Amino acid sequence: MKLQYNITLLFSLLIQLLLTINAGDSVGNLCSEPISQNSTVSSNINSLLSQLVSKASSSRYAATSSGKGSDKLYGLAQCRSDVSGADCSDCLKDAAKKILQQCPNKANARIWYDYCFLRYQKDNFIGKLDNSYALFLINVENVTDVSPEVFNKTLGNLMDGIKSEAVGSKNQRIGKDQTKLSPFNTLYGLVQCTRDLADLDCAQCLAIAVGNFPNFCNYRKGCRGFYSNCYVRYELYPFFFPLDSTGSSSSSFATQRVVVRA
């Protein structure tokens, strides 16, 4: 019994390590609108980032503004609701640093991580659905132990359930669950909307994102979709918290990157 407990604990720690490593790097960014000279936008960005990191690190969500007049900026920061406060804080701090490096002198910027999302721009985007840009990371390996029909049906049922959960959970806007795909594999899924969205907009964002699974991720072992208002993901290994120690371990695999523009 003790040996079984130690093996389970070791498995959980190894998966935790893999998730921490994989979640530590940004997966993409979007930058536009150069900052004009003699404006206060740069100082407003620094002030805004400081506010967002501070507020969202504890609540896992923040939306605020900084500055006045034509130099005013609006910002939003959000972490995945299942991650710890410490991981959320670390992710946002790194995002605030990287967004300045990857989007220098830009008044419109967004950066995506597995654990968090950070965005600012001059137009007030809070509460507005934006599906103009998306990034998909796709496992290049196909599922092998069930037919495409069985896989698509199982994935569809899983996503239907967690989409409803996310739309209904107004405080967290997250849905996550797992289901048996075969005697040897479990399918894990997670979806989340930004908390500023209304129910209908959250449902629409998730429907569009999940609706792109057949287009880009058909019969693949894993897929992640990053939008400005929602995040969708499924894998054949446990990736959300609390970890499922009965699942199979993740392994290194090649990914394909697809950018979607409306």
Coordinates of C-alpha atoms in Angstrom, one line a residue:
M1 CA 0.0 0.0 0.0
K2 CA 2.8 2.4 0.9
L3 CA 4.6 1.5 -2.4
Q4 CA 1.5 2.2 -4.4
Y5 CA 1.1 5.6 -2.6
N6 CA 4.7 6.5 -3.3
I7 CA 4.3 5.6 -7.0
T8 CA 1.2 7.7 -7.2
L9 CA 2.8 10.6 -5.5
L10 CA 5.9 10.4 -7.7
F11 CA 3.7 10.3 -10.8
S12 CA 1.8 13.4 -9.7
L13 CA 5.1 15.2 -9.0
L14 CA 6.5 14.3 -12.4
I15 CA 3.3 15.5 -14.2
Q16 CA 3.4 18.7 -12.1
L17 CA 7.0 19.3 -13.3
L18 CA 6.1 18.7 -16.9
L19 CA 3.2 21.0 -16.7
T20 CA 5.3 23.7 -15.0
I21 CA 7.9 23.5 -17.7
N22 CA 5.5 23.5 -20.6
A23 CA 3.4 26.4 -19.1
G24 CA 6.5 28.6 -18.5
D25 CA 6.8 29.8 -22.1
S26 CA 4.5 32.0 -24.1
V27 CA 2.7 30.3 -26.9
G28 CA 2.1 33.3 -29.0
N29 CA 1.5 37.1 -29.2
L30 CA -0.2 39.7 -31.4
C31 CA 1.1 43.3 -31.7
S32 CA 0.0 46.3 -33.6
E33 CA -0.5 50.1 -33.5
P34 CA 2.9 51.8 -33.1
I35 CA 3.2 54.3 -30.3
S36 CA 3.5 57.9 -31.5
Q37 CA 6.3 60.1 -30.2
N38 CA 5.6 62.5 -27.4
S39 CA 2.7 60.5 -26.1
T40 CA 2.2 59.1 -22.5
V41 CA 1.2 55.6 -23.8
S42 CA 4.5 54.0 -22.8
S43 CA 4.2 55.1 -19.2
N44 CA 0.5 54.2 -19.2
I45 CA 1.4 50.7 -20.3
N46 CA 3.9 50.2 -17.4
S47 CA 1.3 51.5 -15.0
L48 CA -1.4 49.3 -16.5
L49 CA 0.7 46.1 -16.4
S50 CA 1.6 46.7 -12.7
Q51 CA -2.1 47.1 -11.8
L52 CA -3.1 44.0 -13.8
V53 CA -0.4 41.7 -12.4
S54 CA -1.2 42.9 -8.8
K55 CA -4.9 42.5 -9.1
A56 CA -5.1 39.3 -11.1
S57 CA -2.5 37.4 -9.1
S58 CA -4.9 37.1 -6.2
S59 CA -8.3 36.9 -8.0
R60 CA -7.0 35.3 -11.3
Y61 CA -8.8 38.1 -13.2
A62 CA -8.5 41.8 -13.6
A63 CA -9.8 44.4 -16.1
T64 CA -8.8 48.1 -15.7
S65 CA -7.5 51.2 -17.5
S66 CA -4.7 53.7 -17.3
G67 CA -4.2 57.2 -18.6
K68 CA -6.5 59.9 -20.0
G69 CA -7.8 61.1 -23.3
S70 CA -6.3 59.7 -26.5
D71 CA -3.5 58.0 -24.6
K72 CA -5.8 56.0 -22.4
L73 CA -5.3 52.2 -22.4
Y74 CA -7.6 49.4 -21.4
G75 CA -6.2 46.1 -20.1
L76 CA -7.2 42.6 -19.1
A77 CA -5.4 39.8 -17.4
Q78 CA -6.7 36.3 -16.6
C79 CA -5.3 33.0 -15.4
R80 CA -6.8 29.6 -15.8
S81 CA -9.0 29.2 -12.7
D82 CA -7.6 25.7 -11.9
V83 CA -4.0 26.8 -11.4
S84 CA -2.6 27.9 -8.0
G85 CA -2.3 31.5 -7.0
A86 CA 1.5 31.2 -7.1
D87 CA 1.5 29.8 -10.6
C88 CA -0.9 32.5 -11.7
S89 CA 1.3 35.2 -10.3
D90 CA 4.4 33.8 -11.9
C91 CA 2.7 33.5 -15.2
L92 CA 1.4 37.0 -15.2
K93 CA 4.8 38.5 -14.1
D94 CA 6.5 36.7 -17.0
A95 CA 3.7 37.8 -19.4
A96 CA 4.1 41.4 -18.4
K97 CA 7.8 41.2 -19.0
K98 CA 7.6 39.3 -22.2
I99 CA 4.9 41.4 -23.8
L100 CA 7.1 44.5 -23.6
Q101 CA 9.9 42.5 -25.2
Q102 CA 7.9 40.9 -27.9
C103 CA 5.6 43.9 -28.7
P104 CA 8.0 46.9 -28.2
N105 CA 6.5 50.3 -28.7
K106 CA 3.0 48.9 -29.5
A107 CA -0.2 50.2 -28.1
N108 CA -2.2 47.1 -29.0
A109 CA -0.7 43.9 -27.6
R110 CA -1.8 40.4 -26.5
I111 CA 0.2 37.4 -25.2
W112 CA -0.9 33.9 -24.6
Y113 CA 0.4 31.2 -22.1
D114 CA -1.2 27.9 -21.1
Y115 CA -1.8 29.3 -17.6
C116 CA -2.6 33.0 -18.3
F117 CA -3.5 35.7 -20.9
L118 CA -2.6 39.4 -20.9
R119 CA -4.0 42.1 -23.2
Y120 CA -4.0 45.9 -23.6
Q121 CA -5.0 48.4 -26.2
K122 CA -6.4 51.9 -26.7
D123 CA -9.9 50.9 -27.8
N124 CA -12.2 49.7 -24.9
F125 CA -12.5 46.0 -25.6
I126 CA -13.8 44.9 -22.2
G127 CA -17.0 42.9 -22.5
K128 CA -16.7 42.7 -26.3
L129 CA -16.4 39.4 -28.2
D130 CA -13.3 39.2 -30.5
N131 CA -12.8 36.2 -32.7
S132 CA -10.6 38.0 -35.2
Y133 CA -7.4 36.1 -34.3
A134 CA -6.7 32.6 -32.9
L135 CA -3.7 30.3 -32.5
F136 CA -3.9 26.5 -32.5
L137 CA -1.2 24.2 -31.2
I138 CA -1.8 20.6 -32.5
N139 CA -0.2 17.3 -31.6
V140 CA 1.0 15.9 -34.9
E141 CA 0.2 12.3 -33.9
N142 CA -3.1 10.7 -34.6
V143 CA -5.2 8.7 -32.2
T144 CA -4.8 5.0 -32.9
D145 CA -6.9 2.9 -30.5
V146 CA -10.4 4.0 -31.6
S147 CA -11.9 4.9 -34.9
P148 CA -12.3 8.6 -35.9
E149 CA -16.0 8.3 -35.5
V150 CA -15.7 7.1 -31.9
F151 CA -13.1 9.7 -31.1
N152 CA -15.1 12.6 -32.5
K153 CA -18.3 11.5 -30.7
T154 CA -16.5 11.1 -27.4
L155 CA -14.7 14.4 -27.8
G156 CA -18.0 16.1 -28.8
N157 CA -19.9 14.9 -25.8
L158 CA -17.1 15.9 -23.5
M159 CA -16.9 19.4 -25.0
D160 CA -20.7 19.9 -24.8
G161 CA -20.6 19.2 -21.1
I162 CA -17.7 21.4 -20.2
K163 CA -18.9 24.3 -22.5
S164 CA -22.2 24.4 -20.6
E165 CA -20.3 24.3 -17.3
A166 CA -18.1 27.3 -18.3
V167 CA -21.1 29.4 -19.5
G168 CA -23.0 28.6 -16.3
S169 CA -20.1 29.3 -13.9
K170 CA -20.2 33.1 -14.0
N171 CA -17.5 33.6 -11.4
Q172 CA -14.8 31.4 -13.0
R173 CA -16.0 30.8 -16.6
I174 CA -14.3 27.4 -16.6
G175 CA -15.3 23.9 -17.5
K176 CA -13.2 20.8 -17.2
D177 CA -13.8 17.0 -17.1
Q178 CA -12.5 13.7 -18.3
T179 CA -14.0 10.6 -19.9
K180 CA -12.9 7.2 -21.0
L181 CA -12.0 7.0 -24.6
S182 CA -10.9 3.4 -24.6
P183 CA -9.8 0.8 -22.0
F184 CA -6.3 2.2 -22.3
N185 CA -6.9 6.0 -22.8
T186 CA -8.7 8.8 -21.0
L187 CA -9.7 12.0 -22.7
Y188 CA -9.2 15.2 -20.7
G189 CA -10.8 18.5 -21.7
L190 CA -10.8 22.1 -20.4
V191 CA -12.5 25.3 -21.7
Q192 CA -12.5 28.8 -20.3
C193 CA -13.8 32.2 -21.2
T194 CA -12.6 35.6 -20.1
R195 CA -14.8 36.7 -17.2
D196 CA -15.9 40.0 -18.8
L197 CA -18.0 38.2 -21.4
A198 CA -21.8 37.8 -21.2
D199 CA -23.2 34.2 -21.2
L200 CA -24.1 34.4 -24.9
D201 CA -20.7 35.7 -26.0
C202 CA -18.9 33.1 -23.9
A203 CA -21.0 30.4 -25.5
Q204 CA -20.3 31.8 -29.0
C205 CA -16.6 32.0 -28.4
L206 CA -16.4 28.4 -27.2
A207 CA -18.6 27.2 -30.0
I208 CA -16.4 28.8 -32.6
A209 CA -13.2 27.5 -30.9
V210 CA -14.4 23.9 -30.5
G211 CA -16.0 24.0 -33.9
N212 CA -12.5 24.4 -35.3
F213 CA -11.3 21.2 -33.8
P214 CA -12.4 19.1 -36.9
N215 CA -10.7 21.7 -39.2
F216 CA -7.3 21.7 -37.6
C217 CA -7.1 18.9 -35.0
N218 CA -9.2 16.1 -36.5
Y219 CA -8.3 12.7 -34.9
R220 CA -5.2 14.2 -33.3
K221 CA -4.0 13.2 -29.8
G222 CA -4.2 16.7 -28.4
C223 CA -5.1 20.3 -29.4
R224 CA -5.1 23.8 -27.8
G225 CA -7.0 26.8 -29.2
F226 CA -6.1 30.3 -27.9
Y227 CA -8.6 33.1 -28.6
S228 CA -8.7 36.6 -27.1
N229 CA -11.8 35.7 -25.2
C230 CA -11.6 31.9 -24.7
Y231 CA -9.3 28.9 -24.4
V232 CA -10.0 25.3 -25.4
R233 CA -7.9 22.2 -25.0
Y234 CA -8.1 18.4 -24.9
E235 CA -5.3 15.8 -24.3
L236 CA -4.9 12.1 -23.7
Y237 CA -3.0 12.9 -20.5
P238 CA -4.0 14.9 -17.4
F239 CA -3.1 18.6 -17.7
F240 CA -5.6 20.4 -15.5
F241 CA -5.7 20.6 -11.7
P242 CA -6.2 18.7 -9.5
L243 CA -4.2 16.2 -11.4
D244 CA -5.7 12.8 -12.2
S245 CA -3.0 10.3 -11.0
T246 CA -4.7 7.4 -12.8
G247 CA -4.1 8.8 -16.2
S248 CA -1.3 8.1 -18.6
S249 CA 1.8 10.3 -18.5
S250 CA 2.4 13.0 -21.1
S251 CA 5.4 12.5 -23.4
S252 CA 7.3 14.8 -25.6
F253 CA 5.7 15.3 -29.0
A254 CA 6.0 17.5 -32.0
T255 CA 3.3 20.2 -32.4
Q256 CA 2.0 22.0 -35.4
R257 CA 1.1 25.7 -35.1
V258 CA -1.9 27.2 -37.0
V259 CA -2.9 30.9 -37.0
V260 CA -6.5 31.8 -37.8
R261 CA -7.5 35.3 -38.9
A262 CA -11.1 36.3 -39.5

